[in-house]
Coordinates of C-alpha atoms in Angstrom, one line a residue:
T1376 CA 19.9 4.1 26.4
F1377 CA 17.2 2.5 24.0
F1378 CA 17.8 1.1 20.5
N1379 CA 16.5 -1.5 18.4
E1380 CA 18.1 -4.2 16.1
V1381 CA 18.7 -2.7 12.8
F1382 CA 22.8 -2.6 13.6
I1383 CA 22.6 -6.0 14.1
D1384 CA 21.5 -6.6 10.3
N1385 CA 24.3 -4.4 9.2
N1386 CA 26.6 -6.5 6.8
D1387 CA 29.9 -4.4 7.8
Y1388 CA 31.4 -6.6 10.5
E1389 CA 33.9 -3.9 11.8
H1390 CA 30.9 -1.4 12.0
L1391 CA 29.0 -4.0 14.2
I1392 CA 32.3 -4.6 16.5
R1393 CA 32.6 -0.7 17.0
F1394 CA 28.7 -0.5 18.0
Q1395 CA 29.1 -3.3 20.1
N1396 CA 32.3 -2.2 22.1
L1397 CA 30.7 1.2 22.7
L1398 CA 27.5 -0.5 24.3
L1399 CA 30.0 -2.2 26.4
K1400 CA 31.7 1.0 27.4
L1401 CA 28.3 2.3 28.4
L1402 CA 27.5 -0.8 30.6
Q1403 CA 31.2 -0.7 32.1
N1404 CA 30.2 3.0 33.1
N1405 CA 26.9 1.6 34.9
W1406 CA 24.7 2.5 32.3
E1407 CA 21.4 0.8 31.5
V1408 CA 21.3 -0.3 28.2
H1409 CA 17.6 -2.0 26.7
L1410 CA 17.5 -3.4 23.2
L1411 CA 13.9 -4.0 21.9
A1412 CA 14.0 -6.5 19.1
K1413 CA 11.9 -8.4 16.4
L1414 CA 11.6 -12.0 16.2
N1415 CA 10.5 -14.0 13.2
D1416 CA 11.3 -17.4 11.9
N1417 CA 14.7 -16.5 10.6
N1418 CA 16.9 -18.8 12.5
H1419 CA 20.2 -17.4 11.2
R1420 CA 18.9 -13.9 12.4
T1421 CA 17.9 -15.1 15.7
L1422 CA 21.8 -16.4 16.1
E1423 CA 23.0 -13.3 14.6
L1424 CA 21.2 -11.5 17.7
I1425 CA 22.6 -14.3 20.2
N1426 CA 25.9 -13.4 19.1
F1427 CA 25.7 -10.0 19.6
I1428 CA 24.3 -10.1 22.8
K1429 CA 26.1 -12.3 24.6
V1430 CA 29.0 -10.2 25.6
F1431 CA 26.4 -8.2 27.4
I1432 CA 24.4 -10.2 29.5
C1433 CA 26.6 -10.8 32.5
S1434 CA 26.6 -7.0 33.1
G1435 CA 23.2 -7.2 35.3
Q1436 CA 22.3 -3.8 33.4
F1437 CA 21.2 -5.0 30.0
F1438 CA 17.7 -5.5 29.2
I1439 CA 16.2 -7.2 26.1
Y1440 CA 12.7 -7.0 25.0
Y1441 CA 11.2 -8.9 22.2
L1442 CA 8.0 -8.1 19.8
D1443 CA 6.8 -11.5 18.6
N1444 CA 4.7 -9.8 15.9
N1445 CA 4.6 -10.1 12.1
D1446 CA 3.5 -6.5 12.1
Q1447 CA 6.6 -4.5 11.5
T1448 CA 5.0 -1.1 11.6
L1449 CA 4.7 -1.6 15.0
V1450 CA 8.5 -0.6 15.5
G1451 CA 8.5 2.2 12.5
K1452 CA 12.0 3.8 12.2
D1453 CA 15.2 2.3 13.4
Y1454 CA 16.8 4.2 16.1
V1455 CA 19.0 4.9 19.3
V1456 CA 17.8 7.0 22.3
I1457 CA 19.5 8.2 25.1
P1458 CA 16.9 10.0 27.5
G1459 CA 17.7 13.5 28.1
Y1460 CA 20.4 13.7 25.5
C1461 CA 19.8 12.8 22.1
A1462 CA 18.1 10.6 19.4
V1463 CA 18.7 9.3 16.3
A1464 CA 15.8 8.1 13.9
C1465 CA 17.0 6.0 11.0
F1466 CA 15.2 5.3 7.6
I1467 CA 15.5 4.7 4.0
I1468 CA 15.0 7.1 1.0
N1469 CA 15.4 6.0 -2.6
F1470 CA 17.1 2.8 -1.0
I1471 CA 19.6 4.7 0.3
N1472 CA 20.3 4.9 4.5
A1473 CA 19.7 8.0 5.9
C1474 CA 19.3 9.3 9.6
S1475 CA 18.0 12.3 11.7
F1476 CA 19.8 13.3 14.7
F1477 CA 17.8 15.2 17.3
R1478 CA 19.4 17.1 20.1
T1479 CA 16.5 19.3 21.0
S1480 CA 14.6 18.1 24.3
A1481 CA 10.9 17.9 23.1
A1482 CA 12.4 15.6 20.4
V1483 CA 14.2 13.5 22.8
E1484 CA 11.4 13.4 25.0
L1485 CA 8.9 12.4 22.4
Y1486 CA 11.6 9.5 21.4
T1487 CA 11.9 8.3 24.6
K1488 CA 8.2 8.2 25.5
Y1489 CA 7.7 6.7 22.3
V1490 CA 10.1 3.5 23.0
E1491 CA 9.2 3.2 26.6
N1492 CA 5.5 2.7 25.1
L1493 CA 6.6 0.3 22.7
I1494 CA 7.8 -1.8 25.8
S1495 CA 5.2 -1.7 28.1
N1496 CA 2.7 -2.2 25.7
Y1497 CA 4.1 -4.6 23.1
G1498 CA 7.5 -5.8 24.5
Q1499 CA 8.1 -8.7 26.4
P1500 CA 11.3 -9.7 28.6
L1501 CA 13.5 -12.0 26.8
L1502 CA 15.8 -12.8 29.7
T1503 CA 14.3 -13.7 32.9
Y1504 CA 16.8 -12.6 35.9
Y1505 CA 17.1 -14.2 39.3
P1506 CA 18.7 -12.0 42.1
L1507 CA 21.0 -13.4 44.3
E1508 CA 18.2 -14.3 46.9
K1509 CA 16.3 -16.4 44.5
G1510 CA 19.0 -18.8 43.9
M1511 CA 17.1 -21.8 45.2
E1512 CA 14.2 -20.7 42.7
Y1513 CA 16.6 -20.5 39.7
D1514 CA 18.1 -24.1 40.7
L1515 CA 14.4 -25.4 40.9
S1516 CA 13.3 -24.4 37.5
L1517 CA 16.6 -25.6 36.4
A1518 CA 15.6 -29.1 37.7
D1519 CA 12.2 -28.9 36.4
C1520 CA 13.5 -28.2 33.1
E1521 CA 15.8 -30.6 33.1
D1522 CA 13.3 -33.2 34.1
S1523 CA 11.0 -32.3 30.9
I1524 CA 11.1 -34.5 27.7
G1525 CA 13.8 -33.7 25.1
K1526 CA 17.2 -33.5 24.2
R1527 CA 19.6 -31.8 26.7
I1528 CA 22.8 -30.0 25.8
L1529 CA 25.2 -28.3 28.7
Y1530 CA 28.0 -25.9 28.2
K1531 CA 30.2 -25.3 31.5
D1532 CA 33.9 -24.4 31.9
C1533 CA 34.3 -27.2 34.6
F1534 CA 32.8 -30.5 35.2
G1535 CA 29.0 -30.3 36.2
V1536 CA 27.4 -31.1 39.4
I1537 CA 25.8 -34.2 38.5
T1538 CA 28.9 -35.7 37.2
L1539 CA 30.0 -35.9 41.0
P1540 CA 28.9 -38.9 43.0
I1541 CA 26.7 -38.2 45.9
N1542 CA 29.2 -39.2 48.8
L1543 CA 31.7 -36.8 47.0
Y1544 CA 29.5 -34.0 46.4
E1545 CA 28.5 -34.0 50.2
K1546 CA 32.3 -34.1 51.2
L1547 CA 32.9 -31.0 48.7
L1548 CA 29.8 -29.3 50.1
K1549 CA 31.1 -29.5 53.8
R1550 CA 34.3 -27.7 52.5
K1551 CA 32.1 -25.0 51.5
K1552 CA 30.9 -24.6 55.0
L1553 CA 27.5 -23.6 54.1
S1554 CA 24.9 -23.6 56.9
P1555 CA 23.0 -26.7 57.6
S1556 CA 20.0 -25.3 55.9
D1557 CA 21.7 -24.1 52.9
T1558 CA 23.5 -27.5 52.8
E1559 CA 20.1 -29.5 52.6
K1560 CA 18.8 -27.2 49.8
A1561 CA 21.8 -27.9 47.8
L1562 CA 21.4 -31.6 48.4
I1563 CA 17.9 -31.3 47.6
S1564 CA 18.7 -29.6 44.0
Y1565 CA 21.0 -31.8 43.3
S1566 CA 19.1 -35.1 43.9
K1567 CA 16.6 -33.5 41.6
R1568 CA 18.7 -33.0 38.7
R1569 CA 20.6 -36.3 39.2
E1570 CA 17.2 -38.1 39.0
A1571 CA 15.7 -35.9 36.1
F1572 CA 19.2 -37.0 34.3
K1573 CA 19.0 -40.5 34.9
R1574 CA 15.2 -40.6 33.7
N1575 CA 15.4 -38.6 30.5
V1576 CA 19.5 -40.1 29.2
K1577 CA 17.7 -43.3 28.8
A1578 CA 15.7 -41.8 25.7
Y1579 CA 17.3 -38.4 25.1
E1580 CA 20.6 -37.6 23.9
H1581 CA 22.4 -35.7 26.6
I1582 CA 25.8 -33.7 25.5
D1583 CA 28.3 -31.9 27.7
L1584 CA 30.7 -29.6 26.3
Y1585 CA 33.8 -28.8 28.5
H1586 CA 36.7 -26.5 28.0
I1587 CA 39.4 -29.0 27.1
N1588 CA 42.3 -27.0 29.4
F1589 CA 40.1 -27.9 32.4
I1590 CA 41.4 -31.2 32.9
N1591 CA 44.9 -29.4 32.8
Y1592 CA 43.5 -27.0 35.6
L1593 CA 41.8 -29.9 37.8
I1594 CA 45.1 -32.3 38.0
K1595 CA 47.6 -29.1 38.2
T1596 CA 45.7 -27.2 41.1
R1597 CA 43.2 -30.5 42.2
Q1598 CA 40.4 -27.6 42.1
I1599 CA 37.1 -27.1 41.0
Y1600 CA 34.7 -24.3 41.2
L1601 CA 31.6 -25.7 42.7
Y1602 CA 28.3 -24.3 42.2
D1603 CA 25.3 -23.9 44.6
H1604 CA 22.4 -21.6 45.0
T1605 CA 24.3 -19.2 47.4
R1606 CA 27.6 -19.0 45.6
I1607 CA 30.2 -20.4 43.3
N1608 CA 33.5 -20.9 44.7
P1609 CA 36.8 -23.0 44.4
V1610 CA 37.0 -26.0 46.3
Q1611 CA 40.0 -28.2 46.8
L1612 CA 40.0 -31.7 46.1
E1613 CA 42.5 -34.8 47.2
V1614 CA 44.0 -36.8 44.6
E1615 CA 41.7 -40.0 45.1
E1616 CA 39.0 -37.5 45.2
I1617 CA 39.8 -36.4 41.5
I1618 CA 40.1 -40.2 40.5
Q1619 CA 36.8 -40.7 42.0
L1620 CA 35.6 -38.0 39.8
L1621 CA 37.1 -39.0 36.7
D1622 CA 35.9 -42.9 37.2
N1623 CA 32.3 -41.4 37.9
I1624 CA 32.3 -40.0 34.5
I1625 CA 33.7 -42.8 32.4
H1626 CA 31.1 -45.0 34.5
L1627 CA 28.3 -42.4 32.9
L1628 CA 29.7 -42.5 29.8
E1629 CA 29.5 -46.3 29.6
K1630 CA 26.4 -47.0 31.2
Y1631 CA 24.3 -44.6 29.3
P1632 CA 24.5 -44.7 25.5
N1633 CA 23.0 -41.2 25.0
Y1634 CA 25.3 -39.5 26.9
H1635 CA 28.4 -37.6 25.8
I1636 CA 31.0 -35.6 26.3
A1637 CA 32.9 -33.1 24.2
F1638 CA 36.2 -30.8 24.9
L1639 CA 36.1 -27.5 23.3
N1640 CA 39.6 -25.7 22.3
G1641 CA 40.9 -22.9 20.3
K1642 CA 38.6 -20.9 18.0
L1643 CA 35.6 -23.2 19.3
L1644 CA 36.2 -21.6 22.9
S1645 CA 35.4 -18.0 21.5
Y1646 CA 31.9 -18.9 21.1
F1647 CA 31.6 -18.4 24.9
D1648 CA 33.0 -15.5 26.8
D1649 CA 34.8 -15.8 30.3
P1650 CA 32.1 -14.7 32.5
V1651 CA 29.8 -17.5 31.0
F1652 CA 30.1 -20.5 33.6
Y1653 CA 27.0 -22.3 32.7
C1654 CA 24.7 -22.5 29.8
M1655 CA 21.9 -25.7 29.4
V1656 CA 19.8 -25.8 26.6
K1657 CA 16.7 -28.1 26.9
E1658 CA 14.9 -29.2 23.5
R1659 CA 11.7 -27.3 23.1
T1660 CA 11.5 -25.9 27.2
G1661 CA 14.3 -23.6 28.3
V1662 CA 17.4 -22.4 28.4
F1663 CA 19.5 -21.8 31.6
L1664 CA 22.5 -19.3 31.9
V1665 CA 24.6 -18.6 34.7
T1666 CA 27.7 -16.0 34.6
F1667 CA 30.4 -15.8 36.8
N1668 CA 33.4 -13.2 37.6
P1669 CA 35.9 -14.1 40.1
Q1670 CA 37.5 -10.9 39.3
K1671 CA 34.5 -9.1 40.5
N1672 CA 33.9 -10.5 44.4
N1673 CA 33.0 -13.7 42.4
H1674 CA 29.7 -12.1 41.1
I1675 CA 27.3 -14.4 40.1
L1676 CA 24.2 -13.9 37.9
R1677 CA 21.5 -16.3 37.1
M1678 CA 19.0 -16.1 34.1
S1679 CA 16.7 -17.7 32.1
I1680 CA 15.0 -17.9 28.4
N1681 CA 11.5 -19.5 27.6
V1682 CA 10.9 -18.0 24.4
P1683 CA 10.8 -20.7 21.7
K1684 CA 12.1 -19.2 18.9
V1685 CA 15.1 -18.3 20.9
I1686 CA 15.2 -21.5 22.5
F1687 CA 15.4 -23.2 19.0
A1688 CA 18.1 -20.7 18.0
F1689 CA 20.2 -21.5 21.0
E1690 CA 19.6 -25.5 19.9
V1691 CA 20.9 -25.0 16.8
Y1692 CA 23.7 -22.5 18.1
F1693 CA 25.1 -25.8 19.9
K1694 CA 24.3 -28.2 17.3
Q1695 CA 26.8 -26.4 14.7
L1696 CA 29.2 -26.4 17.4
W1697 CA 29.4 -29.8 18.3
E1698 CA 29.6 -30.4 14.6
Q1699 CA 32.9 -28.5 15.0
V1700 CA 34.4 -30.2 17.1
A1701 CA 37.3 -32.9 16.3
P1702 CA 36.2 -36.2 16.2
V1703 CA 38.8 -37.1 18.8
L1704 CA 37.7 -34.7 21.5
K1705 CA 33.9 -36.2 21.2
N1706 CA 34.2 -39.6 20.4
K1707 CA 33.3 -41.5 23.3
K1708 CA 35.8 -44.2 23.5
A1709 CA 38.6 -41.6 22.6
V1710 CA 37.5 -39.6 25.8
I1711 CA 37.2 -42.7 28.1
E1712 CA 40.7 -43.7 27.1
W1713 CA 41.9 -40.3 27.6
L1714 CA 40.5 -40.0 31.2
Q1715 CA 41.6 -43.8 31.9
R1716 CA 45.3 -42.3 31.0
E1717 CA 45.0 -39.3 33.3
I1718 CA 43.6 -41.3 36.1
A1719 CA 46.6 -43.6 35.8
V1720 CA 49.2 -40.8 35.8
L1721 CA 47.5 -39.5 39.3
R1722 CA 47.5 -43.2 40.7
S1723 CA 51.4 -43.2 39.6
R1724 CA 51.5 -39.6 41.9
A1725 CA 49.4 -40.8 44.8

């Protein structure tokens, strides 16, 4: 099915949710959904677009294209097209919303070709997908992005790879039972990202956002989900290894004034859907995302965005999120004291 973003501008929230749920059902039934969007300098509108599509991107069958063109006549009428079945064209008559519904094969074919022509001649993919076999290519692109100048914001449902000290990371990789070649590649990616972090955090703010319930999960289960270019899977930690991890995070927070950690809870977690495992935004450079669903054979999907207007919208999105975090959950001194208390509890049990 093809459609453009007219529905996203609709002020009727319930209507928008119904349309969103309808598209989700199509994706769950293995349909492909193609969205053609117009991008402009209205940052609020771009944020609304991001909010609308975030539930679709983990499907792998959702494709979004953008028109970075001020000539609004390119798109013409607003529409929804289901090839071989029907087409709906929307328009305004005397300030009244109206639409035409077509079922004839000639009309549906005409609109289908019209949309395909718009996409092929004017549309550009907003998301770059990386199939499983290009995991290392994704990781190296991510490392290069992190090594560019500017502020970095990271959302992740558990502590990031670079919070692990190298000796602990090597031990955990062995438990994943990777091949020697894949182990070497994982270490190369880790080293590049770690060095990029150390170079840039001295001059630019770096913020990590995590689920607050992850600490509880980590201590109770002694388990983290460890990412590498081949897959994401759970890895067990010893109590001393958890202490080593938390100690290293405290060390990073104390060593680098520009490094901050915040924990999200309650309403703020609704900004992210469970499949979103990772989202990194580098100022003016790129957005990198990973979705992961352990309920679907550990399905992993990697993607990136390099459209400047969308990158900036993500920056604003995360800035708003940071501002909504309770002070006690983002104040560096309070975070360090909390982690120190958890370390004391762990040592008492060791």
